[in-house]
CSV table of C-alpha atoms in Angstrom, one decimal:
chain,number,residue,atom,x,y,z
A,79,MET,CA,-33.8,5.1,107.3
A,80,PRO,CA,-34.6,3.9,103.9
A,81,GLN,CA,-33.3,6.2,101.0
A,82,THR,CA,-35.1,8.3,98.5
A,83,LEU,CA,-33.3,9.5,95.3
A,84,SER,CA,-34.0,13.2,95.3
A,85,ALA,CA,-10.9,9.1,89.3
A,86,SER,CA,-8.7,8.4,91.9
A,87,ASP,CA,-6.6,6.3,89.5
A,88,MET,CA,-8.0,7.8,86.5
A,89,VAL,CA,-5.0,10.3,86.3
A,90,THR,CA,-2.2,9.2,84.5
A,91,PRO,CA,0.5,11.7,83.2
A,92,GLY,CA,0.4,12.4,79.4
A,93,SER,CA,3.7,12.3,77.5
A,94,LEU,CA,2.8,14.8,74.9
A,95,GLY,CA,1.4,18.4,74.9
A,96,PRO,CA,-2.1,19.3,73.8
A,97,PRO,CA,-2.9,20.7,70.3
A,98,HIS,CA,-2.4,24.4,69.9
A,99,THR,CA,-5.9,26.1,69.7
A,100,GLU,CA,-6.4,29.8,69.4
A,101,PRO,CA,-8.9,31.3,71.8
A,102,THR,CA,-12.2,32.1,70.1
A,103,ASP,CA,-15.0,34.6,70.8
A,104,GLY,CA,-12.8,36.4,73.3
A,105,GLU,CA,-11.9,33.2,75.2
A,106,GLN,CA,-9.2,33.4,77.7
A,107,ALA,CA,-7.8,30.2,78.8
A,108,GLY,CA,-7.0,31.1,82.4
A,109,GLN,CA,-5.3,28.5,84.6
A,110,LEU,CA,-4.2,25.4,83.0
A,111,LEU,CA,-5.2,22.0,84.5
A,112,LEU,CA,-4.6,18.6,83.1
A,113,GLY,CA,-2.2,18.4,80.2
A,114,GLY,CA,-2.7,22.2,79.5
A,115,ALA,CA,-6.5,21.8,79.6
A,116,PRO,CA,-8.1,25.2,80.7
A,117,SER,CA,-9.9,25.5,83.8
A,118,SER,CA,-12.7,26.9,81.8
A,119,ALA,CA,-13.1,27.1,77.9
A,120,SER,CA,-15.7,27.0,75.3
A,121,LEU,CA,-17.2,23.6,74.5
A,122,ASP,CA,-15.4,23.7,71.1
A,123,THR,CA,-12.1,24.1,72.6
A,124,LEU,CA,-12.7,21.4,75.0
A,125,ILE,CA,-13.7,19.1,72.1
A,126,GLN,CA,-10.7,20.1,70.2
A,127,HIS,CA,-8.6,19.0,73.3
A,128,LEU,CA,-10.2,15.6,73.1
A,129,VAL,CA,-9.3,14.9,69.6
A,130,PRO,CA,-5.8,13.1,69.1
A,131,THR,CA,-3.3,13.9,66.4
A,132,ALA,CA,-0.1,12.3,65.1
A,133,ASP,CA,1.8,14.0,67.9
A,134,TYR,CA,-0.7,14.4,70.7
A,135,TYR,CA,-3.0,12.2,72.9
A,136,PRO,CA,-5.1,13.6,75.7
A,137,GLU,CA,-4.4,12.5,79.3
A,138,LYS,CA,-6.5,9.7,80.5
A,139,ALA,CA,-7.9,11.8,83.2
A,140,TYR,CA,-9.1,14.5,80.7
A,141,ILE,CA,-10.7,11.9,78.5
A,142,PHE,CA,-12.7,10.5,81.5
A,143,THR,CA,-13.6,13.9,82.8
A,144,PHE,CA,-14.7,15.4,79.5
A,145,LEU,CA,-16.6,12.3,78.4
A,146,LEU,CA,-18.5,12.2,81.6
A,147,SER,CA,-19.3,15.9,81.9
A,148,SER,CA,-19.8,16.8,78.2
A,149,ARG,CA,-23.1,15.1,78.2
A,150,LEU,CA,-24.5,18.1,80.0
A,151,PHE,CA,-24.0,20.2,76.9
A,152,ILE,CA,-24.0,17.8,74.0
A,153,GLU,CA,-25.5,14.4,73.3
A,154,PRO,CA,-22.8,11.7,73.1
A,155,GLN,CA,-23.8,10.7,69.7
A,156,GLU,CA,-23.4,14.3,68.5
A,157,LEU,CA,-20.0,14.5,70.2
A,158,LEU,CA,-18.7,11.4,68.6
A,159,ALA,CA,-19.8,12.6,65.1
A,160,ARG,CA,-17.9,15.9,65.7
A,161,VAL,CA,-14.8,14.1,66.9
A,162,CYS,CA,-14.9,11.7,63.9
A,163,HIS,CA,-15.5,14.7,61.6
A,164,MET,CA,-12.6,16.6,63.2
A,165,CYS,CA,-10.2,13.7,62.9
A,166,ILE,CA,-11.1,13.2,59.2
A,167,GLU,CA,-10.6,16.9,58.4
A,168,GLN,CA,-7.4,17.4,60.4
A,169,GLN,CA,-5.7,14.2,59.2
A,170,GLN,CA,-7.1,14.8,55.6
A,171,LEU,CA,-8.6,11.3,55.5
A,172,ASP,CA,-11.0,12.4,52.9
A,173,LYS,CA,-8.2,12.8,50.3
A,174,PRO,CA,-7.7,10.2,47.6
A,175,VAL,CA,-4.1,9.7,48.7
A,176,LEU,CA,-3.2,9.4,52.3
A,177,ASP,CA,0.1,10.4,54.1
A,178,LYS,CA,0.7,6.8,55.4
A,179,ALA,CA,3.5,7.8,57.6
A,180,ARG,CA,1.3,10.3,59.4
A,181,VAL,CA,-1.7,8.0,59.6
A,182,ARG,CA,0.4,5.3,61.1
A,183,LYS,CA,1.3,7.7,63.9
A,184,PHE,CA,-2.4,8.9,64.2
A,185,GLY,CA,-4.1,5.5,63.9
A,186,PRO,CA,-2.9,3.8,67.1
A,187,LYS,CA,-4.1,7.0,69.0
A,188,LEU,CA,-7.5,7.3,67.4
A,189,LEU,CA,-8.1,3.5,68.2
A,190,GLN,CA,-7.0,4.1,71.8
A,191,LEU,CA,-9.5,6.9,72.3
A,192,LEU,CA,-12.3,4.8,70.9
A,193,ALA,CA,-11.3,1.9,73.1
A,194,GLU,CA,-11.4,4.1,76.1
A,195,TRP,CA,-14.7,5.6,75.2
A,196,THR,CA,-16.3,2.3,74.4
A,197,GLU,CA,-15.0,0.6,77.6
A,198,THR,CA,-16.0,3.3,80.0
A,199,PHE,CA,-19.2,4.7,78.5
A,200,PRO,CA,-20.5,1.7,76.5
A,201,ARG,CA,-24.1,2.9,76.6
A,202,ASP,CA,-23.0,5.9,74.4
A,203,PHE,CA,-22.8,3.3,71.5
A,204,GLN,CA,-26.2,1.7,71.8
A,205,GLU,CA,-27.5,3.5,68.7
A,206,GLU,CA,-26.7,2.0,65.3
A,207,SER,CA,-25.6,5.5,64.1
A,208,THR,CA,-22.7,5.6,66.6
A,209,ILE,CA,-21.3,2.3,65.3
A,210,GLY,CA,-21.5,3.7,61.8
A,211,HIS,CA,-19.3,6.7,62.8
A,212,LEU,CA,-16.7,4.2,64.3
A,213,LYS,CA,-16.6,2.1,61.2
A,214,ASP,CA,-16.4,5.1,58.9
A,215,VAL,CA,-13.4,6.8,60.5
A,216,VAL,CA,-11.4,3.6,61.1
A,217,GLY,CA,-12.3,2.4,57.6
A,218,ARG,CA,-10.6,5.5,56.4
A,219,ILE,CA,-7.3,4.7,58.1
A,220,ALA,CA,-7.3,0.9,57.4
A,221,PRO,CA,-5.7,0.9,53.9
A,222,CYS,CA,-2.5,2.2,55.6
A,223,ASP,CA,-2.5,-0.7,58.1
A,224,GLU,CA,-4.9,-3.8,58.0
A,225,ALA,CA,-4.2,-4.1,61.8
A,226,TYR,CA,-6.5,-1.2,62.3
A,227,ARG,CA,-9.6,-3.1,60.9
A,228,LYS,CA,-8.7,-6.2,63.1
A,229,ARG,CA,-8.5,-3.9,66.1
A,230,MET,CA,-11.7,-2.3,65.3
A,231,HIS,CA,-13.4,-5.7,65.0
A,232,GLN,CA,-12.1,-6.6,68.4
A,233,LEU,CA,-13.3,-3.3,69.9
A,234,LEU,CA,-16.8,-3.9,68.5
A,235,GLN,CA,-16.8,-7.5,69.9
A,236,ALA,CA,-15.9,-6.2,73.4
A,237,LEU,CA,-18.5,-3.5,73.1
A,238,HIS,CA,-21.2,-5.9,72.2
A,239,GLN,CA,-20.3,-8.3,75.1
A,240,LYS,CA,-20.4,-5.3,77.5
A,241,LEU,CA,-23.7,-4.0,76.3
A,242,THR,CA,-25.1,-7.6,76.4
A,243,ALA,CA,-24.0,-7.9,80.0
A,244,LEU,CA,-25.4,-4.5,81.0
A,245,GLY,CA,-28.6,-5.3,79.3
A,246,GLN,CA,-29.2,-8.0,82.1
A,247,GLY,CA,-29.6,-5.3,84.5
A,248,PRO,CA,-30.1,-5.5,88.4
A,249,GLU,CA,-33.7,-4.8,88.4
A,250,SER,CA,-34.5,-8.5,87.6
A,251,LEU,CA,-32.7,-9.5,90.7
A,252,LEU,CA,-35.0,-7.6,93.0
A,253,GLY,CA,-38.1,-9.1,94.5
A,254,THR,CA,-41.3,-7.1,94.3
A,255,ASP,CA,-40.8,-3.4,94.8
A,256,LYS,CA,-44.1,-3.1,96.8
A,257,PRO,CA,-43.8,-4.5,100.4
A,258,ILE,CA,-46.7,-6.7,101.4
A,259,SER,CA,-48.9,-5.6,104.3
A,260,TYR,CA,-49.0,-7.6,107.6
A,261,ARG,CA,-52.3,-9.6,108.0
A,262,THR,CA,-51.5,-12.7,109.8
A,263,LYS,CA,-48.3,-14.6,110.5
A,264,PRO,CA,-47.6,-16.3,107.2
A,265,PRO,CA,-47.4,-20.2,107.4
A,266,ALA,CA,-43.8,-21.7,107.3
A,267,SER,CA,-44.5,-23.2,103.9
A,268,ILE,CA,-44.6,-19.5,102.6
A,269,HIS,CA,-42.3,-17.6,104.9
A,270,ARG,CA,-39.0,-19.0,105.9
A,271,GLU,CA,-37.0,-16.9,108.5
A,272,LEU,CA,-33.6,-15.9,107.3
A,273,LEU,CA,-31.8,-17.6,110.3
A,274,GLY,CA,-33.3,-20.8,108.9
A,275,ILE,CA,-31.5,-20.2,105.5
A,276,CYS,CA,-28.3,-18.8,107.0
A,277,SER,CA,-27.3,-18.7,110.8
A,278,ASP,CA,-23.7,-17.6,110.2
A,279,PRO,CA,-23.2,-13.7,110.3
A,280,TYR,CA,-20.0,-14.0,108.4
A,281,MET,CA,-21.6,-15.9,105.6
A,282,LEU,CA,-24.5,-13.5,105.3
A,283,ALA,CA,-22.2,-10.4,105.3
A,284,GLN,CA,-20.1,-12.1,102.5
A,285,GLN,CA,-23.5,-12.7,100.5
A,286,LEU,CA,-24.6,-9.2,101.1
A,287,THR,CA,-21.3,-8.0,99.7
A,288,HIS,CA,-22.0,-10.3,96.7
A,289,VAL,CA,-25.3,-8.6,96.1
A,290,GLU,CA,-23.8,-5.2,96.5
A,291,LEU,CA,-21.1,-5.6,94.0
A,292,GLU,CA,-23.5,-7.2,91.5
A,293,GLN,CA,-25.8,-4.2,91.7
A,294,LEU,CA,-23.0,-1.8,91.5
A,295,ARG,CA,-21.5,-3.6,88.4
A,296,HIS,CA,-24.4,-2.3,86.2
A,297,ILE,CA,-24.2,1.4,87.4
A,298,GLY,CA,-22.5,3.6,84.7
A,299,PRO,CA,-20.6,6.7,85.6
A,300,GLU,CA,-22.8,8.7,83.4
A,301,GLU,CA,-25.7,7.9,85.5
A,302,PHE,CA,-24.3,10.1,88.4
A,303,VAL,CA,-24.3,13.1,86.0
A,304,GLN,CA,-27.8,12.3,84.5
A,305,ALA,CA,-29.4,11.9,87.9
A,306,PHE,CA,-29.3,15.7,88.6
A,307,VAL,CA,-29.2,17.1,85.1
A,308,ASN,CA,-31.3,20.0,83.9
A,309,LYS,CA,-31.2,21.0,80.2
A,310,ASP,CA,-28.2,23.4,79.6
A,311,PRO,CA,-29.5,26.7,78.5
A,312,LEU,CA,-27.0,27.0,75.7
A,313,ALA,CA,-27.3,23.4,74.5
A,314,SER,CA,-28.4,23.1,70.9
A,315,THR,CA,-30.2,19.6,71.5
A,316,LYS,CA,-32.4,18.4,74.2
A,317,PRO,CA,-30.9,15.6,76.3
A,318,CYS,CA,-33.4,13.1,77.5
A,319,PHE,CA,-32.0,11.7,80.9
A,320,SER,CA,-35.3,10.5,82.6
A,321,ASP,CA,-34.8,6.9,81.6
A,322,LYS,CA,-31.0,6.7,82.0
A,323,THR,CA,-30.6,6.3,85.7
A,324,ASN,CA,-32.4,2.9,86.0
A,325,ASN,CA,-29.5,1.0,87.5
A,326,LEU,CA,-28.8,3.8,90.0
A,327,GLU,CA,-32.4,3.9,91.1
A,328,ALA,CA,-32.4,0.0,91.4
A,329,TYR,CA,-29.5,0.3,93.8
A,330,VAL,CA,-31.4,2.6,96.0
A,331,LYS,CA,-34.5,0.3,95.9
A,332,TRP,CA,-32.0,-2.5,97.1
A,333,PHE,CA,-30.9,-0.4,100.0
A,334,ASN,CA,-34.5,0.2,100.9
A,335,ARG,CA,-35.4,-3.5,100.5
A,336,LEU,CA,-32.6,-4.6,103.0
A,337,CYS,CA,-33.8,-2.0,105.5
A,338,TYR,CA,-37.2,-3.4,105.5
A,339,LEU,CA,-36.0,-6.9,105.5
A,340,VAL,CA,-34.0,-6.5,108.5
A,341,ALA,CA,-37.0,-4.9,110.3
A,342,THR,CA,-39.3,-7.7,108.9
A,343,GLU,CA,-37.1,-10.4,110.3
A,344,ILE,CA,-36.9,-8.7,113.7
A,345,CYS,CA,-40.4,-8.2,114.1
A,346,MET,CA,-41.7,-11.5,112.9
A,347,PRO,CA,-40.8,-13.9,115.6
A,348,ALA,CA,-43.5,-14.2,118.4
A,349,LYS,CA,-41.2,-14.6,121.3
A,350,LYS,CA,-39.0,-11.7,122.4
A,351,LYS,CA,-36.1,-14.1,123.0
A,352,GLN,CA,-36.1,-15.1,119.4
A,353,ARG,CA,-36.4,-11.5,118.3
A,354,ALA,CA,-33.5,-10.6,120.5
A,355,GLN,CA,-31.5,-13.4,118.9
A,356,VAL,CA,-32.3,-12.0,115.5
A,357,ILE,CA,-31.2,-8.6,116.4
A,358,GLU,CA,-28.0,-9.8,117.8
A,359,PHE,CA,-27.4,-11.9,114.6
A,360,PHE,CA,-27.8,-8.7,112.5
A,361,ILE,CA,-25.4,-6.8,114.8
A,362,ASP,CA,-22.8,-9.3,114.0
A,363,VAL,CA,-23.6,-9.2,110.3
A,364,ALA,CA,-23.3,-5.5,110.3
A,365,ARG,CA,-19.9,-5.6,112.2
A,366,GLU,CA,-18.6,-8.1,109.6
A,367,CYS,CA,-19.8,-5.8,106.8
A,368,PHE,CA,-17.8,-3.1,108.4
A,369,ASN,CA,-14.6,-5.3,108.5
A,370,ILE,CA,-15.2,-6.3,104.9
A,371,GLY,CA,-15.7,-2.5,103.7
A,372,ASN,CA,-19.2,-3.0,102.8
A,373,PHE,CA,-20.7,0.3,104.3
A,374,ASN,CA,-23.8,0.3,102.3
A,375,SER,CA,-25.1,-3.1,103.8
A,376,LEU,CA,-23.9,-1.8,107.1
A,377,MET,CA,-25.9,1.3,107.0
A,378,ALA,CA,-29.1,-0.5,105.7
A,379,ILE,CA,-28.9,-2.9,108.7
A,380,ILE,CA,-28.5,-0.2,111.1
A,381,SER,CA,-31.3,1.8,109.5
A,382,GLY,CA,-33.6,-1.2,109.7
A,383,MET,CA,-32.9,-1.7,113.4
A,384,ASN,CA,-33.5,1.9,113.9
A,385,MET,CA,-36.9,2.1,112.3
A,386,SER,CA,-39.6,2.9,114.9
A,387,PRO,CA,-41.4,-0.5,114.8
A,388,VAL,CA,-38.2,-2.1,115.9
A,389,SER,CA,-36.7,0.5,118.2
A,390,ARG,CA,-40.0,0.7,120.2
A,391,LEU,CA,-39.6,-3.1,121.2
A,392,LYS,CA,-38.1,-2.2,124.6
A,393,LYS,CA,-38.6,-5.7,126.3
A,394,THR,CA,-36.8,-7.3,123.3
A,395,TRP,CA,-33.9,-4.6,123.3
A,396,ALA,CA,-33.4,-5.3,127.1
A,397,LYS,CA,-32.3,-8.9,126.2
A,398,VAL,CA,-29.8,-7.6,123.7
A,399,LYS,CA,-26.1,-7.1,124.3
A,400,THR,CA,-26.0,-3.6,122.7
A,401,ALA,CA,-22.3,-2.5,123.3
A,402,LYS,CA,-21.4,-3.6,119.6
A,403,PHE,CA,-24.4,-2.0,118.2
A,404,PHE,CA,-23.6,1.3,119.7
A,405,ILE,CA,-20.0,1.1,118.4
A,406,LEU,CA,-21.4,0.5,115.0
A,407,GLU,CA,-23.9,3.3,115.3
A,408,HIS,CA,-21.1,5.6,116.3
A,409,GLN,CA,-19.2,4.7,113.3
A,410,MET,CA,-22.2,5.7,111.0
A,411,ASP,CA,-23.2,8.8,113.1
A,412,PRO,CA,-24.5,11.6,110.7
A,413,THR,CA,-22.8,14.2,113.1
A,414,GLY,CA,-20.3,16.4,111.4
A,415,ASN,CA,-21.4,15.3,108.1
A,416,PHE,CA,-20.7,11.8,108.8
A,417,CYS,CA,-17.2,12.5,110.0
A,418,ASN,CA,-16.5,9.0,111.6
A,419,TYR,CA,-17.8,7.3,108.5
A,420,ARG,CA,-15.7,9.4,106.1
A,421,THR,CA,-12.6,8.5,108.2
A,422,ALA,CA,-13.4,4.9,108.0
A,423,LEU,CA,-14.0,5.1,104.3
A,424,ARG,CA,-10.7,6.7,103.7
A,425,GLY,CA,-9.1,3.9,105.7
A,426,ALA,CA,-10.8,1.3,103.6
A,427,ALA,CA,-9.9,3.1,100.4
A,428,HIS,CA,-6.2,3.3,101.4
A,429,ARG,CA,-6.3,-0.6,102.3
A,430,SER,CA,-7.7,-1.1,98.8
A,431,LEU,CA,-4.8,0.8,97.2
A,432,THR,CA,-2.2,-1.2,99.1
A,433,ALA,CA,-4.3,-4.5,99.1
A,434,HIS,CA,-2.4,-8.0,99.0
A,435,SER,CA,-5.6,-9.9,98.5
A,436,SER,CA,-8.9,-9.4,96.6
A,437,ARG,CA,-10.9,-9.2,100.0
A,438,GLU,CA,-8.7,-6.1,101.1
A,439,LYS,CA,-9.7,-4.3,97.7
A,440,ILE,CA,-13.4,-4.2,98.7
A,441,VAL,CA,-14.8,-0.7,99.3
A,442,ILE,CA,-18.7,-0.4,99.1
A,443,PRO,CA,-19.5,3.3,100.1
A,444,PHE,CA,-22.8,4.4,101.8
A,445,PHE,CA,-24.4,5.1,98.5
A,446,SER,CA,-27.0,7.7,99.7
A,447,LEU,CA,-24.2,9.9,101.0
A,448,LEU,CA,-22.2,9.7,97.8
A,449,ILE,CA,-25.2,10.8,95.8
A,450,LYS,CA,-25.7,13.6,98.3
A,451,ASP,CA,-22.1,14.7,97.9
A,452,ILE,CA,-22.3,14.6,94.1
A,453,TYR,CA,-25.7,16.5,94.2
A,454,PHE,CA,-24.2,19.3,96.4
A,455,LEU,CA,-21.2,19.5,94.2
A,456,ASN,CA,-23.5,19.9,91.2
A,457,GLU,CA,-25.7,22.5,92.9
A,458,GLY,CA,-22.9,24.5,94.5
A,459,CYS,CA,-21.0,25.1,91.3
A,460,ALA,CA,-22.3,26.5,88.0
A,461,ASN,CA,-21.8,24.4,84.9
A,462,ARG,CA,-21.0,27.5,82.9
A,463,LEU,CA,-19.3,30.7,83.9
A,464,PRO,CA,-20.9,34.1,83.0
A,465,ASN,CA,-19.1,34.3,79.8
A,466,GLY,CA,-20.6,31.0,78.7
A,467,HIS,CA,-17.5,28.9,79.1
A,468,VAL,CA,-17.7,25.4,80.5
A,469,ASN,CA,-16.7,25.4,84.1
A,470,PHE,CA,-14.1,22.5,83.5
A,471,GLU,CA,-12.6,22.8,86.9
A,472,LYS,CA,-16.0,21.8,88.5
A,473,PHE,CA,-16.0,18.7,86.5
A,474,LEU,CA,-12.6,17.7,87.4
A,475,GLU,CA,-13.7,17.4,91.0
A,476,LEU,CA,-16.8,15.6,89.9
A,477,ALA,CA,-14.8,13.1,87.9
A,478,LYS,CA,-12.5,12.5,90.9
A,479,GLN,CA,-15.5,11.4,93.0
A,480,VAL,CA,-17.1,9.4,90.3
A,481,GLY,CA,-13.8,7.7,89.1
A,482,GLU,CA,-13.0,6.7,92.7
A,483,PHE,CA,-16.4,4.9,92.8
A,484,ILE,CA,-15.9,3.3,89.3
A,485,THR,CA,-12.5,1.7,90.6
A,486,TRP,CA,-14.4,0.4,93.7
A,487,LYS,CA,-17.2,-1.2,91.7
A,488,GLN,CA,-14.9,-3.1,89.3
A,489,VAL,CA,-13.6,-5.3,92.2
A,490,GLU,CA,-14.3,-8.9,91.9
A,491,CYS,CA,-16.1,-10.5,94.7
A,492,PRO,CA,-13.8,-12.9,96.4
A,493,PHE,CA,-16.5,-14.8,98.1
A,494,GLU,CA,-18.2,-17.9,96.7
A,495,GLN,CA,-21.9,-17.1,96.1
A,496,ASP,CA,-24.6,-19.1,97.9
A,497,LEU,CA,-27.6,-18.9,95.7
A,498,SER,CA,-30.2,-20.1,98.3
A,499,ILE,CA,-29.0,-17.0,100.3
A,500,THR,CA,-29.0,-14.3,97.7
A,501,HIS,CA,-32.3,-15.7,96.3
A,502,TYR,CA,-33.8,-15.2,99.8
A,503,LEU,CA,-32.4,-11.7,100.1
A,504,HIS,CA,-33.9,-10.7,96.7
A,505,THR,CA,-37.3,-12.4,97.0
A,506,ALA,CA,-38.4,-12.9,100.8
A,507,PRO,CA,-41.6,-11.0,101.5
A,508,ILE,CA,-41.2,-7.8,103.4
A,509,PHE,CA,-43.6,-5.8,105.4
A,510,SER,CA,-44.8,-2.3,104.6
A,511,GLU,CA,-44.3,0.4,107.3
A,512,ASP,CA,-47.9,-0.2,108.4
A,513,GLY,CA,-47.3,-3.9,108.5
A,514,LEU,CA,-44.2,-3.6,110.6
A,515,TYR,CA,-46.0,-1.5,113.1
A,516,LEU,CA,-48.8,-3.9,113.4
A,517,ALA,CA,-46.3,-6.7,113.8
A,518,SER,CA,-44.5,-4.7,116.4
A,519,TYR,CA,-47.6,-4.0,118.4
A,520,GLU,CA,-48.6,-7.7,118.2
A,521,SER,CA,-45.3,-8.6,119.7
A,522,GLU,CA,-45.2,-5.8,122.4
A,523,SER,CA,-48.3,-4.1,123.2
A,524,PRO,CA,-48.8,-0.3,122.6
A,525,GLU,CA,-47.5,1.8,125.6
A,526,ASN,CA,-49.3,5.1,125.1
A,527,GLN,CA,-52.4,6.5,123.8
A,528,THR,CA,-50.8,7.4,120.4
A,529,GLU,CA,-49.6,3.9,119.9
A,530,LYS,CA,-53.0,2.5,121.0
A,531,GLU,CA,-54.9,4.7,118.6
A,532,ARG,CA,-52.5,3.8,115.8
A,533,TRP,CA,-52.8,0.1,116.5
A,534,LYS,CA,-56.6,0.3,116.4
A,535,SER,CA,-56.5,2.1,113.0
A,536,LEU,CA,-54.2,-0.5,111.7
A,537,ARG,CA,-56.1,-3.5,112.9
A,538,SER,CA,-59.2,-1.9,111.3
A,539,SER,CA,-57.7,-0.9,108.1
A,540,ILE,CA,-55.4,-4.0,107.4
A,541,LEU,CA,-57.2,-6.9,109.4
A,542,GLY,CA,-60.7,-5.6,109.0
A,543,LYS,CA,-61.1,-5.6,113.0
A,544,THR,CA,-62.7,-3.1,115.1
């Protein structure tokens, strides 16, 4: 059914130990995790663990985990300001004479941290004040090596390009969000059936994969955190997350659109033989999506075919060879918390890790279930422990799930795009649920009193007939 929205390889061993920090306010570090990072600690301690020194650089996994989760407790702009201030203070960058030998050991580590931050979370740098912090701290170390200034210029250029690309978000790719209501069969000049655009199920599966990867490309890792955020009771500032999940929500809308598009294409033909051909076509498309590793399109197609206006077309389904469909349904069966799908997903993920071709790298998860998993992880564990410490162990698990997704979404689509097909997928008119029912009843007459009353009501409200 359509959805509503209610780091695997991020871990790299660190070569240096963390800076020594004394526990504060009765803090006890407890079990150590990444590179000596505590399983729980105060926010100040975790920030200190992020800050590089001449002899220390945090593990890549720690950087990703903390930058992802810290926005629950502190605005990214404030975090950056604190990190820069700590760097200036600890390295004595505000002194008239710098320790050049020390700065030359520290400078590359600072630039590496800023590069990782801007690359993974570019939207944290949309405000001019954040760019000011970057320029200020790098400007202080530049006198020791002019290469630092050049590296900073390259970093800002890359950041600008990334923000520009992200600004061209996926929402513009979607057709109208509001499905049209069924009135009469639209003339051919207005409505072109999908099979008239693409009759090759393998080609359509590839174009769907193109659309999926294009949509995923715009989703930032921070959106998974911001989708379920409530204000932290101990936070000093008030995060505003309501407008920061647009790309994630656009992707959910795409899934819903594909569900309704499948159902619309099936209900549109007047003859049951044609409807059966469309169903068999989508079964083949779904099977190829499974083979590719595009589980999101696969589930959208199955959901569209299982919508009541489609599933009630018994005379049509009687002409369909359903064995392949039942196999696909079994793969996406929700029983056992989608056990079969999760097994298939693990297989696709393993194939991606050992891939010899770009096609084998594709893993597009069933997005609604991924969101559900992250939601229950967030709800099932507290962000803070009773002593006020940040529950960092929880955020390691969150980062593992989000990091794996980020790896998958960065895969380049190996299939050549067909603009006529992708344009149709984005813009073809789709029916509302009432429109689908009316089209379904027009194709195969109501069978019981409930259906007859509904048909009568729809004809009256939509067509103005009695």
